[in-house]
PDB file of C-alpha atoms in Angstrom:
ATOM      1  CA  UNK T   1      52.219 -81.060 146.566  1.00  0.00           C
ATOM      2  CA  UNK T   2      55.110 -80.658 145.306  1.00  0.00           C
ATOM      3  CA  UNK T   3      57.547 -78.628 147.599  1.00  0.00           C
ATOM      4  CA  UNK T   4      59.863 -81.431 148.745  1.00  0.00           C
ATOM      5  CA  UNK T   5      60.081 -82.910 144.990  1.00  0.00           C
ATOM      6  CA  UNK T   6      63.352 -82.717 143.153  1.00  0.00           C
ATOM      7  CA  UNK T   7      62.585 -81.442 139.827  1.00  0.00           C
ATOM      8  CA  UNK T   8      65.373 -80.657 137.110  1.00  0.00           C
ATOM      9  CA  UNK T   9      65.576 -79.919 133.568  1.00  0.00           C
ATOM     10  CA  UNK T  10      62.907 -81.591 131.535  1.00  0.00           C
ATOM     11  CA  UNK T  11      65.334 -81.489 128.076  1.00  0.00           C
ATOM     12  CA  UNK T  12      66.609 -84.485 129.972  1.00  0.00           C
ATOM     13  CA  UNK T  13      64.471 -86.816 128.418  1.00  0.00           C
ATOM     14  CA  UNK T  14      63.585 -84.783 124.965  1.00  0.00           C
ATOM     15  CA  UNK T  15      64.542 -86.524 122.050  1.00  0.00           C
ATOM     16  CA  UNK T  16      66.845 -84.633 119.509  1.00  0.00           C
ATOM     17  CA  UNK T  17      64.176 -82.618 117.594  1.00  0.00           C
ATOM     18  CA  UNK T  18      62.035 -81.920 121.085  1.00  0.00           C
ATOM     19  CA  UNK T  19      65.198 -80.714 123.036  1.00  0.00           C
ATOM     20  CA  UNK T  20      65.191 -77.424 120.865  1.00  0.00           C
ATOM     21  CA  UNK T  21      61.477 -76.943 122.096  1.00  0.00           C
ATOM     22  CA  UNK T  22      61.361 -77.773 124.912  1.00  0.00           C
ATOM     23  CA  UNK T  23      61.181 -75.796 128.115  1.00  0.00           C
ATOM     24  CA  UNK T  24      60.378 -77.213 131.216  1.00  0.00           C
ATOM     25  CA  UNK T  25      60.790 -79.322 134.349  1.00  0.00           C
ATOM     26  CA  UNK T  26      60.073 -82.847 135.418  1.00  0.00           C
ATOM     27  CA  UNK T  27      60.233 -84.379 138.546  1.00  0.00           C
ATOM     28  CA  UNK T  28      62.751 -87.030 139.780  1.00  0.00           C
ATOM     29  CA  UNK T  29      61.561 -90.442 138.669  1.00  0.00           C
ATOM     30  CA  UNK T  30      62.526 -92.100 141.783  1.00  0.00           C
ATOM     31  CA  UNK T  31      60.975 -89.907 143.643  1.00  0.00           C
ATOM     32  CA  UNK T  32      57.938 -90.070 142.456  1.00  0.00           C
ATOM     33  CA  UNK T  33      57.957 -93.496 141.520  1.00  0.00           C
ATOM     34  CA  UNK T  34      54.992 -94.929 144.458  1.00  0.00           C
ATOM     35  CA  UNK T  35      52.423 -91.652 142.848  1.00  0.00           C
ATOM     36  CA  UNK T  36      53.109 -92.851 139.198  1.00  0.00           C
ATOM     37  CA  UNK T  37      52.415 -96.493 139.942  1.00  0.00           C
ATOM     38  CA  UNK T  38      49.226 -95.725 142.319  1.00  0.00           C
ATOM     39  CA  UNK T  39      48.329 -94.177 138.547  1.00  0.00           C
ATOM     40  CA  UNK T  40      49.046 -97.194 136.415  1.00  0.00           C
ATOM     41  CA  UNK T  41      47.167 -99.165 138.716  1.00  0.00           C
ATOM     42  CA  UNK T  42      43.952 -96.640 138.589  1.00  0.00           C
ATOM     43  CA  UNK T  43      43.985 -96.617 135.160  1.00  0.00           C
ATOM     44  CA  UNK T  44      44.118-100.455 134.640  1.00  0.00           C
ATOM     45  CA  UNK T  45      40.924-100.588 136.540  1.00  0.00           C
ATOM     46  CA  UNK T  46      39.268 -97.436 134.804  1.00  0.00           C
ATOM     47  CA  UNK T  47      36.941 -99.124 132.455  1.00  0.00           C
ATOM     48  CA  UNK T  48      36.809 -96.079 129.775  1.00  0.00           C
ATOM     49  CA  UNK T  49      40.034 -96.035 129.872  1.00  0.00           C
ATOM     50  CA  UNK T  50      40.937 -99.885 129.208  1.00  0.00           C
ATOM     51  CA  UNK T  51      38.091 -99.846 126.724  1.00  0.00           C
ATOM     52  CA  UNK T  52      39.457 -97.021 124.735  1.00  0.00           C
ATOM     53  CA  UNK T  53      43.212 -97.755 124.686  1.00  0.00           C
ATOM     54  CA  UNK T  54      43.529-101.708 124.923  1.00  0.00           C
ATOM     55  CA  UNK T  55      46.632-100.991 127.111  1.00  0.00           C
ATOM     56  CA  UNK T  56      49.368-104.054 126.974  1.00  0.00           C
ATOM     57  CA  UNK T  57      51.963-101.984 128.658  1.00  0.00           C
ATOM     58  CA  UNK T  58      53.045 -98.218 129.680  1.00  0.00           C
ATOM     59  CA  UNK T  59      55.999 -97.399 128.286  1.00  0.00           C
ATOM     60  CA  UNK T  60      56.802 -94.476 130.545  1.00  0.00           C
ATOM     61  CA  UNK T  61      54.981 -91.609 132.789  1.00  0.00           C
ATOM     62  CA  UNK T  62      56.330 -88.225 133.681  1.00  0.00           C
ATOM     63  CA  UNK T  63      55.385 -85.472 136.332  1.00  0.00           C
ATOM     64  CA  UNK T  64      56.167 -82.301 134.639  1.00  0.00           C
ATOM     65  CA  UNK T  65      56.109 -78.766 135.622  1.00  0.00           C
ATOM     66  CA  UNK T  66      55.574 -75.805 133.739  1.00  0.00           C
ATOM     67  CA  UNK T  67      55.839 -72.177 135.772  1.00  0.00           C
ATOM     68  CA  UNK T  68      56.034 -68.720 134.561  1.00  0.00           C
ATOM     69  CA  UNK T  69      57.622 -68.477 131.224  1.00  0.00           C
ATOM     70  CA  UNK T  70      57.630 -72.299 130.403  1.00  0.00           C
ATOM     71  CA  UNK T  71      56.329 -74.251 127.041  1.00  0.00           C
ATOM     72  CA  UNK T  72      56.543 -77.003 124.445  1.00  0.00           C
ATOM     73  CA  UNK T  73      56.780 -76.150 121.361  1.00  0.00           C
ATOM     74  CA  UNK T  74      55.204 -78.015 118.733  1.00  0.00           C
ATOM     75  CA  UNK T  75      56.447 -81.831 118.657  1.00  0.00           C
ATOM     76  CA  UNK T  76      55.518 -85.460 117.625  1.00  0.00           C
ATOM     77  CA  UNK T  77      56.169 -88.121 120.580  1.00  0.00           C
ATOM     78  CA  UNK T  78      59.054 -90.356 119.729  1.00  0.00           C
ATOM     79  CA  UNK T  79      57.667 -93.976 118.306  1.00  0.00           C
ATOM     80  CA  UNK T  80      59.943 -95.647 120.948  1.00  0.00           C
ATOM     81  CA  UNK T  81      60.565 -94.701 124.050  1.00  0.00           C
ATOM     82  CA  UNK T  82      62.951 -97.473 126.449  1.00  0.00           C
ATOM     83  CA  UNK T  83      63.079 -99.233 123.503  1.00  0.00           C
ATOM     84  CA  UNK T  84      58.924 -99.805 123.222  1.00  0.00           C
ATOM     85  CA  UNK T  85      56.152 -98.854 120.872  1.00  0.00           C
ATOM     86  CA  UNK T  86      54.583 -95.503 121.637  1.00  0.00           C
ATOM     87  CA  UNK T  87      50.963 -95.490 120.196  1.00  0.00           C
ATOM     88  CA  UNK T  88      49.054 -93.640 122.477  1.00  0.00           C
ATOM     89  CA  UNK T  89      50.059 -90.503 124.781  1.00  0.00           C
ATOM     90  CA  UNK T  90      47.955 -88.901 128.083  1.00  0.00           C
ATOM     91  CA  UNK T  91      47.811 -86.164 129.557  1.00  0.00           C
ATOM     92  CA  UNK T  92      46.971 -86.030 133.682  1.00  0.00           C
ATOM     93  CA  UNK T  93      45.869 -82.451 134.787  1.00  0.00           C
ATOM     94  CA  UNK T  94      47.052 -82.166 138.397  1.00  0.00           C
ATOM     95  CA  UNK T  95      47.350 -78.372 138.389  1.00  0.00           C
ATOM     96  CA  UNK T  96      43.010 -77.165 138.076  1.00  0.00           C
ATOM     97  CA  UNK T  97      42.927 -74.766 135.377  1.00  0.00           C
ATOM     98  CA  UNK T  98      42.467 -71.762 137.464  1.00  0.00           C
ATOM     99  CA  UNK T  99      45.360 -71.841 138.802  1.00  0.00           C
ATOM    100  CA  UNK T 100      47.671 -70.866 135.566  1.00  0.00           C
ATOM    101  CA  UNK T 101      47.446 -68.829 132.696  1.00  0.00           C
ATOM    102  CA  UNK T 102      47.934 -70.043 129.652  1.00  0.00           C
ATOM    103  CA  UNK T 103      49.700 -73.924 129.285  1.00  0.00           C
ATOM    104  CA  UNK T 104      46.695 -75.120 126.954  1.00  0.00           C
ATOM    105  CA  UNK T 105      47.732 -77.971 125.127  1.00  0.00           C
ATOM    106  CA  UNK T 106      47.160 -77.817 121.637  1.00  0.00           C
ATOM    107  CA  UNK T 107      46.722 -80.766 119.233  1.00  0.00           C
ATOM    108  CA  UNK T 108      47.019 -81.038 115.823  1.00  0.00           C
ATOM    109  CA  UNK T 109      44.868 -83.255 113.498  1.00  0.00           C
ATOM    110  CA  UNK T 110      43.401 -83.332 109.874  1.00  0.00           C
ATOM    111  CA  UNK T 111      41.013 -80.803 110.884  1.00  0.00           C
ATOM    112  CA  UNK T 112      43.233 -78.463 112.606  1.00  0.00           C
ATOM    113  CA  UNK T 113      44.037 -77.520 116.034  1.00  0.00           C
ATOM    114  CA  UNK T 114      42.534 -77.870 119.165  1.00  0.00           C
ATOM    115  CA  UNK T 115      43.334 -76.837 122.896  1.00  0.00           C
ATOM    116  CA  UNK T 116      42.756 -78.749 125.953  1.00  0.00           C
ATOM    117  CA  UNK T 117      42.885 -77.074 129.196  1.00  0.00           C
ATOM    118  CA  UNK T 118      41.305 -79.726 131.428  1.00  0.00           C
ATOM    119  CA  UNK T 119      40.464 -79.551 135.879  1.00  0.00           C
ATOM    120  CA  UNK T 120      42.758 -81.650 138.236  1.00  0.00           C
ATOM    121  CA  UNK T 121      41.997 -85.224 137.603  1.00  0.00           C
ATOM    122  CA  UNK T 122      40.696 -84.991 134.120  1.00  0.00           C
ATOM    123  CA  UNK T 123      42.954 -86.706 131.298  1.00  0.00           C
ATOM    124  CA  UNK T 124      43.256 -86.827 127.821  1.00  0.00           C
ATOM    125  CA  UNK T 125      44.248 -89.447 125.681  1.00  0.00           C
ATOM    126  CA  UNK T 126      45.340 -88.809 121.983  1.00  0.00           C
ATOM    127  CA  UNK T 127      47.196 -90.930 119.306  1.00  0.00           C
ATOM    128  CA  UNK T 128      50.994 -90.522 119.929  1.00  0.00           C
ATOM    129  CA  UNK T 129      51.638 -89.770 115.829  1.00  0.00           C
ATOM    130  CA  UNK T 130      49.879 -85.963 116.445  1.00  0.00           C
ATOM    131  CA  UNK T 131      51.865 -82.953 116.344  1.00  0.00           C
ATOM    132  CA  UNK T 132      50.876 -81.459 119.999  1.00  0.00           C
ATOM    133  CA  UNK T 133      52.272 -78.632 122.197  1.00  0.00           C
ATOM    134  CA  UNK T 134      52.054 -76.579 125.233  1.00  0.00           C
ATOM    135  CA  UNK T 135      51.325 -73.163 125.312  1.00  0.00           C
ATOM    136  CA  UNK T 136      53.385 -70.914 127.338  1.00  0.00           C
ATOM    137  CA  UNK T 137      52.447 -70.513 131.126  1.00  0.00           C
ATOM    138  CA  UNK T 138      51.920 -66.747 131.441  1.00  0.00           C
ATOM    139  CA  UNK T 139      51.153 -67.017 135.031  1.00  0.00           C
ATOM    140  CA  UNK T 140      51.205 -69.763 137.717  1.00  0.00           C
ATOM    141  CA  UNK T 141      51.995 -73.482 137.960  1.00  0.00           C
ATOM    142  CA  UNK T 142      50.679 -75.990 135.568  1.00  0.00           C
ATOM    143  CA  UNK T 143      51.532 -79.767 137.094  1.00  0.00           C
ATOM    144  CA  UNK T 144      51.010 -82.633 134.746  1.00  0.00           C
ATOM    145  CA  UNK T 145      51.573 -86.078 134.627  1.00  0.00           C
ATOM    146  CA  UNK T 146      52.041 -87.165 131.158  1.00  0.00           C
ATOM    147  CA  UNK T 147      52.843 -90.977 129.997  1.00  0.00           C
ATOM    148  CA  UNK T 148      52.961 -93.564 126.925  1.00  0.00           C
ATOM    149  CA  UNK T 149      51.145 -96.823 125.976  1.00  0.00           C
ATOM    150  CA  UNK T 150      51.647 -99.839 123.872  1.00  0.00           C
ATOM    151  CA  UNK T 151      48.216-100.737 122.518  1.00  0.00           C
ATOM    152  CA  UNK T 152      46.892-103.911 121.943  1.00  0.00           C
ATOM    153  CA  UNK T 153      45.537-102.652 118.898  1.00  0.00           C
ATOM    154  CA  UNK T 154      47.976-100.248 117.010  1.00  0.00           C
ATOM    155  CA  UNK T 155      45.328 -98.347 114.776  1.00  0.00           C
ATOM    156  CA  UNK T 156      43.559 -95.545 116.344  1.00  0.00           C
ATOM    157  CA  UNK T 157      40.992 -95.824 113.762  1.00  0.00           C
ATOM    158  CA  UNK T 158      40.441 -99.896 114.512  1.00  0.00           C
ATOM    159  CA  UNK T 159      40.250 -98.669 118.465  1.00  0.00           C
ATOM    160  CA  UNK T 160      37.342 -95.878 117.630  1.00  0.00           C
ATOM    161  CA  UNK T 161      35.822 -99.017 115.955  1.00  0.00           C
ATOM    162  CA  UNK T 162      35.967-101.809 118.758  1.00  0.00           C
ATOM    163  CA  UNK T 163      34.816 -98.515 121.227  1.00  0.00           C
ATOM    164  CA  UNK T 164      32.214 -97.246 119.613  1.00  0.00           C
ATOM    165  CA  UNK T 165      30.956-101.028 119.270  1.00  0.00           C
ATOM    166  CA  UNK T 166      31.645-101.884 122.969  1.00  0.00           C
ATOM    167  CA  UNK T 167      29.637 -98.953 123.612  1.00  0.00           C
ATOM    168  CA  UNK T 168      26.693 -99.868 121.412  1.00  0.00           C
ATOM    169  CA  UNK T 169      27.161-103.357 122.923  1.00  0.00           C
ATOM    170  CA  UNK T 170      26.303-102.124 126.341  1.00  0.00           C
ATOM    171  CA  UNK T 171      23.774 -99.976 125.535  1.00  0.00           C
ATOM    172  CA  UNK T 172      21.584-102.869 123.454  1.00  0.00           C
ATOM    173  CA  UNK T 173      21.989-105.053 127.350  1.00  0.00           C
ATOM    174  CA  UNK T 174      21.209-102.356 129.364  1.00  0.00           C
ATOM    175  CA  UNK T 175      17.592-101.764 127.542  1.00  0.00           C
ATOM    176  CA  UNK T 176      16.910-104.912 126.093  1.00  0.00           C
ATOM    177  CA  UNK T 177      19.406-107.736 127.432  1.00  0.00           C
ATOM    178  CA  UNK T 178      20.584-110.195 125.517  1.00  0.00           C
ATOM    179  CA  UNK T 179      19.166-109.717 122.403  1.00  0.00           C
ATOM    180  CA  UNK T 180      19.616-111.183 118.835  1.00  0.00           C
ATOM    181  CA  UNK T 181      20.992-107.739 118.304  1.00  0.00           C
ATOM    182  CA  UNK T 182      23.581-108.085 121.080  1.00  0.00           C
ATOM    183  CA  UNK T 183      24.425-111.218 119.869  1.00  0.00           C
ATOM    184  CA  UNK T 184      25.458-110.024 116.243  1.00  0.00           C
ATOM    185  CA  UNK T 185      27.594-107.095 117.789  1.00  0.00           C
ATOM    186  CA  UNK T 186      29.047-109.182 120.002  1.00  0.00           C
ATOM    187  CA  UNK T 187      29.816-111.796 117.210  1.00  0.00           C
ATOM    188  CA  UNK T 188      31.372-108.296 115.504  1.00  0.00           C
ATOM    189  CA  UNK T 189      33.466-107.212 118.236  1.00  0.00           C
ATOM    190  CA  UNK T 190      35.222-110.213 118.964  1.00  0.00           C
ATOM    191  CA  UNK T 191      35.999-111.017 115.420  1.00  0.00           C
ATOM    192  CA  UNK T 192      37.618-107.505 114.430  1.00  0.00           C
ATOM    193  CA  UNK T 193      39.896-107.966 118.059  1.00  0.00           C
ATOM    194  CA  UNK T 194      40.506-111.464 116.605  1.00  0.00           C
ATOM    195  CA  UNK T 195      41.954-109.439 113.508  1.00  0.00           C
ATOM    196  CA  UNK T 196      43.014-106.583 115.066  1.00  0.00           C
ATOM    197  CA  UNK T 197      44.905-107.653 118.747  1.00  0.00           C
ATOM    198  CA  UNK T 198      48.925-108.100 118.577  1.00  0.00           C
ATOM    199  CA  UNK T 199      49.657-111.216 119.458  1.00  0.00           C
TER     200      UNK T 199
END
């Protein structure tokens, strides 16, 4: 997939803490400019996705490669990137997980850390303020396409909120319709995004 793809340095685009820890390779942006919009665009239509980030705008996608020897060491996301609001961050597994060693991402939250090593065309979304790394790639290629998004709604909490809700909206229709009950959560959904949306 990626044979006739310029890659280069991936401090390129580190920001001045990152660049010390980081260590790997990202593809040329021009290049691979048609694959990173085909992605937008399938994950505008996504419905868990659009549900559970409220998207208004991506800030910026990457397609990074890690080989033999290659990590990230441990790193917030800058809070602007091109001059925009960074609240959310993804990771795209290209690479499946058998075919490296090693390269788990590892997140950092109140309750410790957790690693992610996910099959080609699984991604993860987590809240852009998390320390996060990658683990060194002992053996093999690990190809990932990671980006940044503006929410709608900045709080990570309020999102869990209007998801969980949406959720327990759709399950109340699907067994009982439109309901009294379905009513009162819609009633609650659209008055917290009434709070919560930028305008």
């Amino acid at each position: 997939m990626t044979k006739d793809i310029p890659f280069h340095d991936g401090q390129s685009t580190a920001g001045r803490a990152a660049i010390q820890v980081k260590q790997n390779q990202q593809a040329d942006r021009v290049e691979v400019a048609g694959t990173l919009k085909l992605v937008e665009q399938r994950l505008l239509v996504n419905d868990l996705f659009v549900q559970s980030t409220y998207p208004q705008q991506f800030v910026r996608m990457l397609l990074s490669r890690y080989q033999t020897g290659m990590h990230y060491g441990t790193h917030v996301d800058e809070a602007l990137i091109n001059n925009q609001r960074t609240d959310i961050s993804f990771t795209l597994f290209l690479s499946d997980q058998t075919q490296y060693q090693g390269g788990e991402l590892v997140l950092e939250d109140s309750s410790g850390e957790r690693s992610w090593k996910l099959d080609a065309g699984d991604l993860l979304l987590y809240p852009s303020t998390y320390l996060h790394r990658v683990n060194e790639v002992t053996e093999g290629e690990r190809l990932v396409i990671v980006g940044w998004v503006t929410s709608r709604v900045r709080d990570p909490k309020q999102r869990e909120i209007l998801f969980d809700t949406e959720l327990s909206l759709r399950e109340e229709f699907n067994l009982r319709g439109k309901t009294q009950q379905y009513d009162r959560l819609s009633r609650i959904r659209n008055n917290l995004l009434r709070q919560w949306l930028d305008r």
